[in-house]
Amino acid sequence: MIRFLTAGESHGKGLTAIAEGFPSNIPFDEEYVNFHLARRQLGYGRGGRMKIETDKAEFLSGVRFGKTLGSPVAFFIQNKDWKNWQKKMSVGEIEEEVEKVVIPRPGHADLVGVSKYNFNDIRNSIERSSARETAARVAVGSLARKFLEQFGIKVGSFVENIGGVYPANNFGSELLEGKKVNLKDAWSLSRKADKSVVRVLEKEQEEKIIEKIDEAKEKGDTLGGSFYVVATGVPLGLGSFVHYDIKLSADIAQTIMSINAVKGVEIGGGFALADKFGSEVHDVIIKRKGELTRRTNRAGGIEGGISTGLPIVVRGAMKPIATLMSPVETVNLQTMGNVKARRERSDFTAVPACAVIAESMLAWVIAKYFLIKFGGDSLEETRDNYESYLNKLSVRLKKNFE
Ligand code: EPS
């Protein structure tokens, strides 16, 4: 079973991540991780921090001559901003008085954090709850996606809307019952989305979103949005219906929901399916070139917690960033007086980055279930198991029902 841990504060020395459980001999290099880390940093509407950082991962273990060793892979991503925070973030006690943060921002983890962990300074809570941690997730997710690529499994994403500005064309529905039901390469979605500063697929929508972000900036406000993240090439049979905690759909929902500021996750048609007749929803089973497949993919590639072999389609909703330059009301914890929330350097919107992080998280979950099913200590062994399963899959089904 693969697992990962991340450590690090937003303005500490850096972020550390350890990923383990992957087989040996996966081709893996720092450039590949850095490519995805850079994608996470982009997007119109990001704040000042992204101008300071150029995230780069250094491998501390687990890789030799460009291939994994089967041992834990440890990553380190330096926080360049740390040099400006050395006193404020000192590990040891210091003489100097450091100003405490006492005004909690609604929507952030400030109030719940200080209450739960018994702090007298909101800084202690901000540091770990910050979305800075997601850089470490992209690093471990890059290992997962590199592993999946060896089996032709690709992950990609695009932004559906920011601030309620949707495209004229419903690209999401094309994945469920339109042109892209049989999409072969989900990365093609990202290739297209990455050309846009807000990671959308339509030029006109991009312009409207930029206007909307400019409006938010002017007002000192923030915006959320929604995104699609898709995986293609996933074989039938990952996950299970036998227990609640090994349903592929449930694990994907948990993992996407764990990304900072995500408040909603749908698989396939999601909430919209609840309004329809069954006959309008379920993906009709058909025969194509002698193989069983579906006419539509409203289930989003998962039935009964098990992958169907069609693209896995996930939609996520991100709330607006909680730090506002024209802040909402709150209470000063020292004076208990009503005040406006504190301003902090922040993003105006981070939906494009959120979609990139979701790619990493989806890749992670799929790699986890792939390895649960196929195992293997080396990539070669995993491949043997996988190929033997694939070769026999439809033959077995046919034979069983002869
Ligand atoms: C982020 C780093 C943070 C924020 C942002 C995401 O850096 P700083 O707090 O120094 O500006 O820019 O996080 C948030 C908006 C948040 O609310 O947590 C990053 O690396 O993505």
Coordinates of N, CA, C and O in Angstrom, one line a residue, residues 1 96 113 129 132 163 203 213 215 223-224 251 255 289 305 307 345 355 371:
M1 N 0.9 -1.2 0.0 CA 0.0 0.0 0.0 C 0.9 1.3 0.0 O 1.7 1.4 0.9
E96 N 13.6 38.6 21.2 CA 12.7 39.6 20.6 C 11.2 39.3 20.7 O 10.8 38.2 20.5
G113 N -8.4 26.6 14.6 CA -7.0 26.2 14.9 C -6.6 26.6 16.3 O -6.1 25.7 17.0
S129 N -2.0 25.4 8.1 CA -3.3 25.3 7.3 C -3.2 25.9 5.9 O -4.0 25.7 5.1
R132 N 0.1 26.4 1.0 CA 1.5 26.2 0.7 C 1.8 24.7 0.7 O 2.6 24.2 -0.1
G163 N -15.7 32.3 -10.4 CA -16.7 33.4 -10.0 C -18.0 33.3 -10.8 O -18.6 34.4 -11.0
K203 N -11.5 30.8 -25.2 CA -10.9 32.1 -25.2 C -11.8 33.2 -24.6 O -11.4 34.0 -23.8
I213 N -11.9 38.7 -12.3 CA -10.8 38.7 -11.3 C -10.3 40.1 -11.0 O -10.0 40.5 -9.9
E215 N -12.1 42.7 -11.3 CA -13.2 43.3 -10.5 C -13.0 42.9 -9.0 O -13.1 43.8 -8.1
L223 N -12.3 35.1 -5.3 CA -13.3 34.3 -6.1 C -12.9 32.8 -6.0 O -11.7 32.4 -5.8
G224 N -13.9 32.0 -6.0 CA -13.8 30.5 -6.1 C -14.2 30.0 -7.5 O -14.3 30.8 -8.4
D251 N -12.8 7.0 -2.0 CA -11.4 7.5 -1.7 C -11.1 8.7 -2.6 O -10.4 9.6 -2.1
T255 N -10.0 12.4 -1.1 CA -8.8 13.0 -1.4 C -8.9 14.3 -2.1 O -8.1 15.3 -1.8
K289 N -16.8 -3.6 -31.3 CA -15.6 -4.4 -31.7 C -15.5 -5.7 -30.8 O -14.4 -6.0 -30.4
G305 N -18.3 1.4 -6.8 CA -16.9 1.6 -6.2 C -15.8 1.0 -7.0 O -14.6 1.1 -6.5
S307 N -13.7 0.8 -10.8 CA -13.5 1.5 -12.1 C -14.1 0.6 -13.2 O -13.9 -0.6 -13.2
R345 N -1.1 39.0 2.8 CA -0.9 38.8 1.4 C -1.6 37.5 1.0 O -1.5 36.5 1.8
A355 N -6.9 22.9 -9.5 CA -7.1 21.8 -10.5 C -5.8 21.0 -10.7 O -5.8 19.8 -10.9
L371 N -1.8 -0.4 -7.4 CA -0.8 -1.3 -6.7 C -1.5 -2.3 -5.7 O -0.9 -3.3 -5.5

